[in-house]
Each structure stands twice: as structure tokens, then as C-alpha cells.
Amino acid sequence: MKRSENTFLLHGKPIREHILKLAENSNKEFAEKLNPGVENVLGLRLPDLRKLAVEIAKADWKAYLADAPSFYMEERMLQGLVLGYIRPDGNIEEYLSYVTRFVKIINSWSVCDSFKFAGGRKYMSAHSDRIWEYLKSFIASDKEYEIRFGVVMTMKYFIDDSHIDELLELYDNIRHEGYYVRMAVAWAISFCFVEYPEKTLEYLKRAKLDDFTYNKSIQKTIESYRVDGDMKTCLRNMKRK
């Protein structure tokens, strides 16, 4: 028998009630503009959602995730936030199974980008190789938000000496027309440039990116305050017509 979404209670109330209470102080119109085409947006403030996620993470978070509601965009976001605040044990596969369930319900860039892995640097370091391969599997997907998840998370956690070469190659081989994929790739490449300017500049000279993604990568890099004026001039001259 399917469990009711009201099985998990926080302070005696189902999560949907907490969500709708927070919606009384929301900015629905602004959130809808930031997430065009996404249905059922309440416009909850991220700090409020994070506070709620922390409370759930300290409670029976597995019971919550077992049948967490996903009708509202923010209910999906909340599931990802909870997965960032729990204290995962050594069973990385179990934890990643929860993350995969979350990735499958991502329906906006804001739901995707608000996620973070739990356990901090120590946990990430202990499971770095597994998480790297895990994220690469999403980059190889054909679904827009799965690819974006892989791109954004590798950008957050794997722009380093050990991964930069393969990372640029992975980004270069992405072929997807989705706007949120292409913007994520451009964003990630700009971050690569800040950390590895010479390597990323050489990459851009031979990049196989489509023109939109390529030019957006350069634009976002130019917008960075960590790139000096001479390099910005060089990059402007590299834009494709």
C-alpha cells in the first residue's frame, strides 16, 4: 500500500502545511520570472527553505523522503536541500540512490543549483572517485536537467588539478539544445578559466562548442572580476561572429 504523504510530520504537521505557511511571505511573481515555464511556483525564500530542510534533516529524514510531496517547485527543492544537510554514513551507494531520486524530479535551474552534497569536504574527499564517476553519468544523459546537474556539480566540486583536463573535454563533448544545459556549460567554463586561465584559454582556441555556448562562455569569463583587462580584451577578440 502506498504511504500517505502525511506520514512524516514535523512539529505535528505535514510538510505541505509548513510550505504553505512559508508561502505567506513569498515573492511568487519574482520567482516565476526567474523560472519561466515552470509550473506550481510558490516563490518561497531560500533561507526559509534551508531552515526547514535543517529541521527535517535532524528528524527522520528517510521517512520524509519516502513520500515527500513534489507538486510545488519548492517541494522539489526542499528534498535536495535536505540531502545536503543530513549526515550520511559510509554507504555512499545508498546516499547516491537518494540523490538520484532527487535528480529525476528536478524541473528548474533553481532546484538543480541549490543542491549540495552532504558530509562536507571530508566526506567528498573520501568518496571523490565514486562521486566523480556518478556525475559523469549525468553529463552523458540526454535529459536537460540531468545534464545540468552533472555540469553544475562538477563545476562546484571538481575544478582541480586532477580533473580539469577531463572536465574541459567532458564539457566540450556535450551536445544538447536545452538552454539550461548550454548556460550551465558556459558558466562552468568561465569558472575553469578563473582557476586555470592558460589551460582554459588553449581549450577555447580549439573548442567544438556550438556558437551560442562558446560566446556565452567568453561573455561570462569577461564578466568575472578575477580576469584582468588585457585578458578580457583577448577574449573579446576570440568571440565568434
PDB file of C-alpha atoms in Angstrom:
ATOM      1  CA  MET A   1       0.000   0.000   0.000  1.00  0.00           C
ATOM      2  CA  LYS A   2       1.304   3.441  -0.901  1.00  0.00           C
ATOM      3  CA  ARG A   3       2.131   5.546   2.118  1.00  0.00           C
ATOM      4  CA  SER A   4       0.314   8.820   2.556  1.00  0.00           C
ATOM      5  CA  GLU A   5       2.326  11.988   2.032  1.00  0.00           C
ATOM      6  CA  ASN A   6       1.178  12.904   5.554  1.00  0.00           C
ATOM      7  CA  THR A   7       3.105  10.004   7.135  1.00  0.00           C
ATOM      8  CA  PHE A   8       6.013  12.264   8.052  1.00  0.00           C
ATOM      9  CA  LEU A   9       5.102  15.065  10.425  1.00  0.00           C
ATOM     10  CA  LEU A  10       7.254  17.947  11.614  1.00  0.00           C
ATOM     11  CA  HIS A  11       6.022  19.616  14.787  1.00  0.00           C
ATOM     12  CA  GLY A  12       2.788  17.686  14.308  1.00  0.00           C
ATOM     13  CA  LYS A  13       2.153  18.998  10.793  1.00  0.00           C
ATOM     14  CA  PRO A  14       2.758  17.587   7.300  1.00  0.00           C
ATOM     15  CA  ILE A  15       5.442  19.313   5.262  1.00  0.00           C
ATOM     16  CA  ARG A  16       2.878  20.689   2.829  1.00  0.00           C
ATOM     17  CA  GLU A  17       1.417  22.776   5.664  1.00  0.00           C
ATOM     18  CA  HIS A  18       4.841  24.181   6.547  1.00  0.00           C
ATOM     19  CA  ILE A  19       5.421  25.014   2.879  1.00  0.00           C
ATOM     20  CA  LEU A  20       2.102  26.826   2.501  1.00  0.00           C
ATOM     21  CA  LYS A  21       2.706  28.734   5.732  1.00  0.00           C
ATOM     22  CA  LEU A  22       6.042  29.969   4.369  1.00  0.00           C
ATOM     23  CA  ALA A  23       4.259  30.978   1.169  1.00  0.00           C
ATOM     24  CA  GLU A  24       2.506  33.742   3.080  1.00  0.00           C
ATOM     25  CA  ASN A  25       5.802  35.691   2.913  1.00  0.00           C
ATOM     26  CA  SER A  26       6.785  34.599  -0.573  1.00  0.00           C
ATOM     27  CA  ASN A  27       7.538  36.518  -3.757  1.00  0.00           C
ATOM     28  CA  LYS A  28       5.668  34.410  -6.279  1.00  0.00           C
ATOM     29  CA  GLU A  29       5.795  36.861  -9.181  1.00  0.00           C
ATOM     30  CA  PHE A  30       9.559  37.334  -8.929  1.00  0.00           C
ATOM     31  CA  ALA A  31      10.196  33.585  -8.647  1.00  0.00           C
ATOM     32  CA  GLU A  32       8.033  32.872 -11.689  1.00  0.00           C
ATOM     33  CA  LYS A  33      10.052  35.369 -13.736  1.00  0.00           C
ATOM     34  CA  LEU A  34      13.270  33.635 -12.683  1.00  0.00           C
ATOM     35  CA  ASN A  35      11.834  30.245 -13.620  1.00  0.00           C
ATOM     36  CA  PRO A  36       9.875  30.812 -16.840  1.00  0.00           C
ATOM     37  CA  GLY A  37       7.669  27.935 -17.903  1.00  0.00           C
ATOM     38  CA  VAL A  38       7.922  26.134 -14.558  1.00  0.00           C
ATOM     39  CA  GLU A  39       4.554  25.251 -13.069  1.00  0.00           C
ATOM     40  CA  ASN A  40       3.396  25.486  -9.466  1.00  0.00           C
ATOM     41  CA  VAL A  41       5.918  28.023  -8.191  1.00  0.00           C
ATOM     42  CA  LEU A  42       5.220  29.497  -4.764  1.00  0.00           C
ATOM     43  CA  GLY A  43       8.177  31.864  -4.570  1.00  0.00           C
ATOM     44  CA  LEU A  44       9.437  30.777  -1.159  1.00  0.00           C
ATOM     45  CA  ARG A  45      12.589  32.440   0.091  1.00  0.00           C
ATOM     46  CA  LEU A  46      15.631  30.165   0.023  1.00  0.00           C
ATOM     47  CA  PRO A  47      16.720  30.955   3.615  1.00  0.00           C
ATOM     48  CA  ASP A  48      13.281  29.837   4.817  1.00  0.00           C
ATOM     49  CA  LEU A  49      13.510  26.603   2.855  1.00  0.00           C
ATOM     50  CA  ARG A  50      17.005  25.955   4.172  1.00  0.00           C
ATOM     51  CA  LYS A  51      15.841  26.405   7.745  1.00  0.00           C
ATOM     52  CA  LEU A  52      13.036  23.923   7.151  1.00  0.00           C
ATOM     53  CA  ALA A  53      15.470  21.499   5.494  1.00  0.00           C
ATOM     54  CA  VAL A  54      17.773  21.607   8.523  1.00  0.00           C
ATOM     55  CA  GLU A  55      14.886  20.673  10.803  1.00  0.00           C
ATOM     56  CA  ILE A  56      13.885  17.750   8.596  1.00  0.00           C
ATOM     57  CA  ALA A  57      17.491  16.560   8.340  1.00  0.00           C
ATOM     58  CA  LYS A  58      17.667  16.370  12.137  1.00  0.00           C
ATOM     59  CA  ALA A  59      14.449  14.350  12.247  1.00  0.00           C
ATOM     60  CA  ASP A  60      13.511  11.120  10.426  1.00  0.00           C
ATOM     61  CA  TRP A  61      14.613  12.365   7.014  1.00  0.00           C
ATOM     62  CA  LYS A  62      14.277   8.925   5.431  1.00  0.00           C
ATOM     63  CA  ALA A  63      10.598   8.845   6.345  1.00  0.00           C
ATOM     64  CA  TYR A  64      10.227  12.313   4.836  1.00  0.00           C
ATOM     65  CA  LEU A  65      11.942  11.372   1.576  1.00  0.00           C
ATOM     66  CA  ALA A  66       9.966   8.133   1.279  1.00  0.00           C
ATOM     67  CA  ASP A  67       6.908  10.037   0.121  1.00  0.00           C
ATOM     68  CA  ALA A  68       7.840  13.709   0.101  1.00  0.00           C
ATOM     69  CA  PRO A  69       5.383  15.828  -1.907  1.00  0.00           C
ATOM     70  CA  SER A  70       6.656  17.244  -5.202  1.00  0.00           C
ATOM     71  CA  PHE A  71       3.739  19.241  -6.563  1.00  0.00           C
ATOM     72  CA  TYR A  72       5.273  22.646  -5.898  1.00  0.00           C
ATOM     73  CA  MET A  73       8.673  23.557  -7.284  1.00  0.00           C
ATOM     74  CA  GLU A  74       9.831  24.418  -3.777  1.00  0.00           C
ATOM     75  CA  GLU A  75       8.835  20.966  -2.510  1.00  0.00           C
ATOM     76  CA  ARG A  76      11.278  19.504  -5.023  1.00  0.00           C
ATOM     77  CA  MET A  77      13.939  21.983  -3.972  1.00  0.00           C
ATOM     78  CA  LEU A  78      13.370  21.083  -0.323  1.00  0.00           C
ATOM     79  CA  GLN A  79      14.190  17.435  -0.998  1.00  0.00           C
ATOM     80  CA  GLY A  80      17.538  18.418  -2.467  1.00  0.00           C
ATOM     81  CA  LEU A  81      18.282  20.756   0.412  1.00  0.00           C
ATOM     82  CA  VAL A  82      17.547  18.032   2.953  1.00  0.00           C
ATOM     83  CA  LEU A  83      20.032  15.741   1.193  1.00  0.00           C
ATOM     84  CA  GLY A  84      22.652  18.416   1.690  1.00  0.00           C
ATOM     85  CA  TYR A  85      22.098  18.730   5.426  1.00  0.00           C
ATOM     86  CA  ILE A  86      21.904  15.119   6.543  1.00  0.00           C
ATOM     87  CA  ARG A  87      24.871  13.231   7.979  1.00  0.00           C
ATOM     88  CA  PRO A  88      25.446  10.383   5.537  1.00  0.00           C
ATOM     89  CA  ASP A  89      27.094   7.201   6.770  1.00  0.00           C
ATOM     90  CA  GLY A  90      29.800   5.301   4.921  1.00  0.00           C
ATOM     91  CA  ASN A  91      27.330   3.712   2.497  1.00  0.00           C
ATOM     92  CA  ILE A  92      27.891   6.054  -0.431  1.00  0.00           C
ATOM     93  CA  GLU A  93      25.699   3.974  -2.750  1.00  0.00           C
ATOM     94  CA  GLU A  94      22.685   4.366  -0.506  1.00  0.00           C
ATOM     95  CA  TYR A  95      23.229   8.100  -0.308  1.00  0.00           C
ATOM     96  CA  LEU A  96      23.632   8.408  -4.074  1.00  0.00           C
ATOM     97  CA  SER A  97      20.418   6.448  -4.577  1.00  0.00           C
ATOM     98  CA  TYR A  98      18.606   9.219  -2.715  1.00  0.00           C
ATOM     99  CA  VAL A  99      20.392  11.845  -4.790  1.00  0.00           C
ATOM    100  CA  THR A 100      19.367  10.065  -7.994  1.00  0.00           C
ATOM    101  CA  ARG A 101      15.734  10.115  -6.944  1.00  0.00           C
ATOM    102  CA  PHE A 102      16.059  13.842  -6.396  1.00  0.00           C
ATOM    103  CA  VAL A 103      17.747  14.454  -9.759  1.00  0.00           C
ATOM    104  CA  LYS A 104      14.841  12.710 -11.516  1.00  0.00           C
ATOM    105  CA  ILE A 105      12.379  15.312 -10.200  1.00  0.00           C
ATOM    106  CA  ILE A 106      14.425  18.441 -10.974  1.00  0.00           C
ATOM    107  CA  ASN A 107      12.262  20.757 -13.070  1.00  0.00           C
ATOM    108  CA  SER A 108      14.111  24.078 -12.946  1.00  0.00           C
ATOM    109  CA  TRP A 109      17.589  25.541 -12.773  1.00  0.00           C
ATOM    110  CA  SER A 110      16.937  26.820  -9.264  1.00  0.00           C
ATOM    111  CA  VAL A 111      16.003  23.360  -7.966  1.00  0.00           C
ATOM    112  CA  CYS A 112      19.153  21.985  -9.578  1.00  0.00           C
ATOM    113  CA  ASP A 113      21.608  24.643  -8.498  1.00  0.00           C
ATOM    114  CA  SER A 114      20.509  24.855  -4.858  1.00  0.00           C
ATOM    115  CA  PHE A 115      21.657  21.283  -4.219  1.00  0.00           C
ATOM    116  CA  LYS A 116      24.887  20.462  -2.402  1.00  0.00           C
ATOM    117  CA  PHE A 117      26.386  17.147  -1.338  1.00  0.00           C
ATOM    118  CA  ALA A 118      26.232  16.304   2.343  1.00  0.00           C
ATOM    119  CA  GLY A 119      29.118  15.481   4.620  1.00  0.00           C
ATOM    120  CA  GLY A 120      31.383  18.407   3.837  1.00  0.00           C
ATOM    121  CA  ARG A 121      34.883  18.236   2.406  1.00  0.00           C
ATOM    122  CA  LYS A 122      35.890  15.174   4.410  1.00  0.00           C
ATOM    123  CA  TYR A 123      33.030  13.071   3.025  1.00  0.00           C
ATOM    124  CA  MET A 124      33.568  14.340  -0.506  1.00  0.00           C
ATOM    125  CA  SER A 125      37.257  13.571  -0.297  1.00  0.00           C
ATOM    126  CA  ALA A 126      36.624  10.048   0.966  1.00  0.00           C
ATOM    127  CA  HIS A 127      34.261   9.318  -1.923  1.00  0.00           C
ATOM    128  CA  SER A 128      35.710  11.607  -4.576  1.00  0.00           C
ATOM    129  CA  ASP A 129      36.312   8.947  -7.232  1.00  0.00           C
ATOM    130  CA  ARG A 130      32.814   7.490  -6.911  1.00  0.00           C
ATOM    131  CA  ILE A 131      31.087  10.873  -6.977  1.00  0.00           C
ATOM    132  CA  TRP A 132      33.164  11.938  -9.992  1.00  0.00           C
ATOM    133  CA  GLU A 133      32.043   8.877 -11.967  1.00  0.00           C
ATOM    134  CA  TYR A 134      28.500   9.368 -10.719  1.00  0.00           C
ATOM    135  CA  LEU A 135      28.360  12.946 -12.000  1.00  0.00           C
ATOM    136  CA  LYS A 136      29.879  11.945 -15.327  1.00  0.00           C
ATOM    137  CA  SER A 137      26.944   9.582 -15.842  1.00  0.00           C
ATOM    138  CA  PHE A 138      24.564  12.548 -15.710  1.00  0.00           C
ATOM    139  CA  ILE A 139      26.684  14.571 -18.111  1.00  0.00           C
ATOM    140  CA  ALA A 140      26.251  11.666 -20.546  1.00  0.00           C
ATOM    141  CA  SER A 141      22.453  11.800 -20.193  1.00  0.00           C
ATOM    142  CA  ASP A 142      20.084  13.093 -22.873  1.00  0.00           C
ATOM    143  CA  LYS A 143      17.835  14.900 -20.370  1.00  0.00           C
ATOM    144  CA  GLU A 144      18.262  18.633 -19.895  1.00  0.00           C
ATOM    145  CA  TYR A 145      18.240  18.871 -16.111  1.00  0.00           C
ATOM    146  CA  GLU A 146      20.225  15.689 -15.578  1.00  0.00           C
ATOM    147  CA  ILE A 147      22.988  17.116 -17.743  1.00  0.00           C
ATOM    148  CA  ARG A 148      22.772  20.467 -15.980  1.00  0.00           C
ATOM    149  CA  PHE A 149      23.055  18.718 -12.629  1.00  0.00           C
ATOM    150  CA  GLY A 150      26.206  16.929 -13.751  1.00  0.00           C
ATOM    151  CA  VAL A 151      27.728  20.103 -15.141  1.00  0.00           C
ATOM    152  CA  VAL A 152      26.918  22.341 -12.176  1.00  0.00           C
ATOM    153  CA  MET A 153      28.051  19.795  -9.595  1.00  0.00           C
ATOM    154  CA  THR A 154      31.338  19.057 -11.355  1.00  0.00           C
ATOM    155  CA  MET A 155      31.867  22.806 -11.545  1.00  0.00           C
ATOM    156  CA  LYS A 156      31.282  23.109  -7.801  1.00  0.00           C
ATOM    157  CA  TYR A 157      33.403  20.187  -6.698  1.00  0.00           C
ATOM    158  CA  PHE A 158      35.896  19.097  -9.362  1.00  0.00           C
ATOM    159  CA  ILE A 159      37.680  22.079 -10.867  1.00  0.00           C
ATOM    160  CA  ASP A 160      41.058  20.960  -9.614  1.00  0.00           C
ATOM    161  CA  ASP A 161      44.417  19.675 -10.818  1.00  0.00           C
ATOM    162  CA  SER A 162      43.243  16.079 -11.020  1.00  0.00           C
ATOM    163  CA  HIS A 163      40.144  16.711 -13.118  1.00  0.00           C
ATOM    164  CA  ILE A 164      40.499  19.921 -15.135  1.00  0.00           C
ATOM    165  CA  ASP A 165      41.690  18.269 -18.377  1.00  0.00           C
ATOM    166  CA  GLU A 166      38.955  15.663 -18.456  1.00  0.00           C
ATOM    167  CA  LEU A 167      36.419  18.204 -17.249  1.00  0.00           C
ATOM    168  CA  LEU A 168      37.013  20.521 -20.206  1.00  0.00           C
ATOM    169  CA  GLU A 169      36.797  17.554 -22.550  1.00  0.00           C
ATOM    170  CA  LEU A 170      33.513  16.455 -20.994  1.00  0.00           C
ATOM    171  CA  TYR A 171      32.009  19.916 -21.382  1.00  0.00           C
ATOM    172  CA  ASP A 172      33.249  20.149 -24.959  1.00  0.00           C
ATOM    173  CA  ASN A 173      31.534  16.907 -25.917  1.00  0.00           C
ATOM    174  CA  ILE A 174      28.089  17.848 -24.605  1.00  0.00           C
ATOM    175  CA  ARG A 175      25.560  18.086 -27.421  1.00  0.00           C
ATOM    176  CA  HIS A 176      22.187  19.266 -26.190  1.00  0.00           C
ATOM    177  CA  GLU A 177      19.992  22.109 -27.394  1.00  0.00           C
ATOM    178  CA  GLY A 178      18.498  22.825 -23.978  1.00  0.00           C
ATOM    179  CA  TYR A 179      19.011  26.421 -22.866  1.00  0.00           C
ATOM    180  CA  TYR A 180      19.774  25.419 -19.290  1.00  0.00           C
ATOM    181  CA  VAL A 181      22.390  22.929 -20.418  1.00  0.00           C
ATOM    182  CA  ARG A 182      24.193  25.419 -22.618  1.00  0.00           C
ATOM    183  CA  MET A 183      24.115  28.137 -19.966  1.00  0.00           C
ATOM    184  CA  ALA A 184      25.464  25.699 -17.376  1.00  0.00           C
ATOM    185  CA  VAL A 185      28.337  24.712 -19.654  1.00  0.00           C
ATOM    186  CA  ALA A 186      29.189  28.369 -20.308  1.00  0.00           C
ATOM    187  CA  TRP A 187      29.069  29.114 -16.584  1.00  0.00           C
ATOM    188  CA  ALA A 188      31.286  26.135 -15.769  1.00  0.00           C
ATOM    189  CA  ILE A 189      33.864  27.021 -18.417  1.00  0.00           C
ATOM    190  CA  SER A 190      34.098  30.555 -17.046  1.00  0.00           C
ATOM    191  CA  PHE A 191      34.872  29.063 -13.624  1.00  0.00           C
ATOM    192  CA  CYS A 192      37.504  26.827 -15.198  1.00  0.00           C
ATOM    193  CA  PHE A 193      39.062  29.908 -16.774  1.00  0.00           C
ATOM    194  CA  VAL A 194      39.328  31.714 -13.455  1.00  0.00           C
ATOM    195  CA  GLU A 195      41.116  28.762 -11.850  1.00  0.00           C
ATOM    196  CA  TYR A 196      43.128  27.598 -14.891  1.00  0.00           C
ATOM    197  CA  PRO A 197      43.359  30.564 -17.293  1.00  0.00           C
ATOM    198  CA  GLU A 198      46.127  29.303 -19.569  1.00  0.00           C
ATOM    199  CA  LYS A 199      44.728  25.795 -19.877  1.00  0.00           C
ATOM    200  CA  THR A 200      41.188  27.041 -20.488  1.00  0.00           C
ATOM    201  CA  LEU A 201      42.340  29.672 -22.994  1.00  0.00           C
ATOM    202  CA  GLU A 202      44.090  26.979 -25.020  1.00  0.00           C
ATOM    203  CA  TYR A 203      40.952  24.877 -24.793  1.00  0.00           C
ATOM    204  CA  LEU A 204      38.765  27.720 -26.103  1.00  0.00           C
ATOM    205  CA  LYS A 205      41.025  28.100 -29.133  1.00  0.00           C
ATOM    206  CA  ARG A 206      40.069  24.592 -30.243  1.00  0.00           C
ATOM    207  CA  ALA A 207      36.656  24.193 -28.617  1.00  0.00           C
ATOM    208  CA  LYS A 208      33.922  22.347 -30.513  1.00  0.00           C
ATOM    209  CA  LEU A 209      31.143  24.108 -28.629  1.00  0.00           C
ATOM    210  CA  ASP A 210      28.183  25.497 -30.549  1.00  0.00           C
ATOM    211  CA  ASP A 211      28.456  29.238 -31.177  1.00  0.00           C
ATOM    212  CA  PHE A 212      25.916  30.184 -28.502  1.00  0.00           C
ATOM    213  CA  THR A 213      27.667  28.240 -25.733  1.00  0.00           C
ATOM    214  CA  TYR A 214      31.114  29.315 -26.882  1.00  0.00           C
ATOM    215  CA  ASN A 215      30.246  33.026 -26.915  1.00  0.00           C
ATOM    216  CA  LYS A 216      28.407  32.763 -23.592  1.00  0.00           C
ATOM    217  CA  SER A 217      31.477  31.113 -22.072  1.00  0.00           C
ATOM    218  CA  ILE A 218      33.592  34.061 -23.158  1.00  0.00           C
ATOM    219  CA  GLN A 219      30.982  36.576 -22.015  1.00  0.00           C
ATOM    220  CA  LYS A 220      30.720  35.057 -18.546  1.00  0.00           C
ATOM    221  CA  THR A 221      34.507  34.933 -18.255  1.00  0.00           C
ATOM    222  CA  ILE A 222      34.789  38.598 -19.233  1.00  0.00           C
ATOM    223  CA  GLU A 223      32.220  39.447 -16.560  1.00  0.00           C
ATOM    224  CA  SER A 224      34.440  37.961 -13.843  1.00  0.00           C
ATOM    225  CA  TYR A 225      36.305  40.471 -11.673  1.00  0.00           C
ATOM    226  CA  ARG A 226      39.075  37.886 -11.339  1.00  0.00           C
ATOM    227  CA  VAL A 227      40.056  38.195 -15.011  1.00  0.00           C
ATOM    228  CA  ASP A 228      42.347  41.143 -15.825  1.00  0.00           C
ATOM    229  CA  GLY A 229      41.744  43.764 -18.502  1.00  0.00           C
ATOM    230  CA  ASP A 230      44.286  42.511 -21.020  1.00  0.00           C
ATOM    231  CA  MET A 231      42.848  39.010 -20.909  1.00  0.00           C
ATOM    232  CA  LYS A 232      39.322  40.368 -21.311  1.00  0.00           C
ATOM    233  CA  THR A 233      40.439  42.200 -24.451  1.00  0.00           C
ATOM    234  CA  CYS A 234      41.949  38.985 -25.771  1.00  0.00           C
ATOM    235  CA  LEU A 235      38.740  37.110 -25.098  1.00  0.00           C
ATOM    236  CA  ARG A 236      36.590  39.735 -26.803  1.00  0.00           C
ATOM    237  CA  ASN A 237      38.654  39.242 -29.940  1.00  0.00           C
ATOM    238  CA  MET A 238      38.031  35.500 -29.772  1.00  0.00           C
ATOM    239  CA  LYS A 239      34.253  35.760 -29.995  1.00  0.00           C
ATOM    240  CA  ARG A 240      32.665  34.064 -32.963  1.00  0.00           C
ATOM    241  CA  LYS A 241      30.717  36.214 -35.368  1.00  0.00           C
TER     242      LYS A 241
END
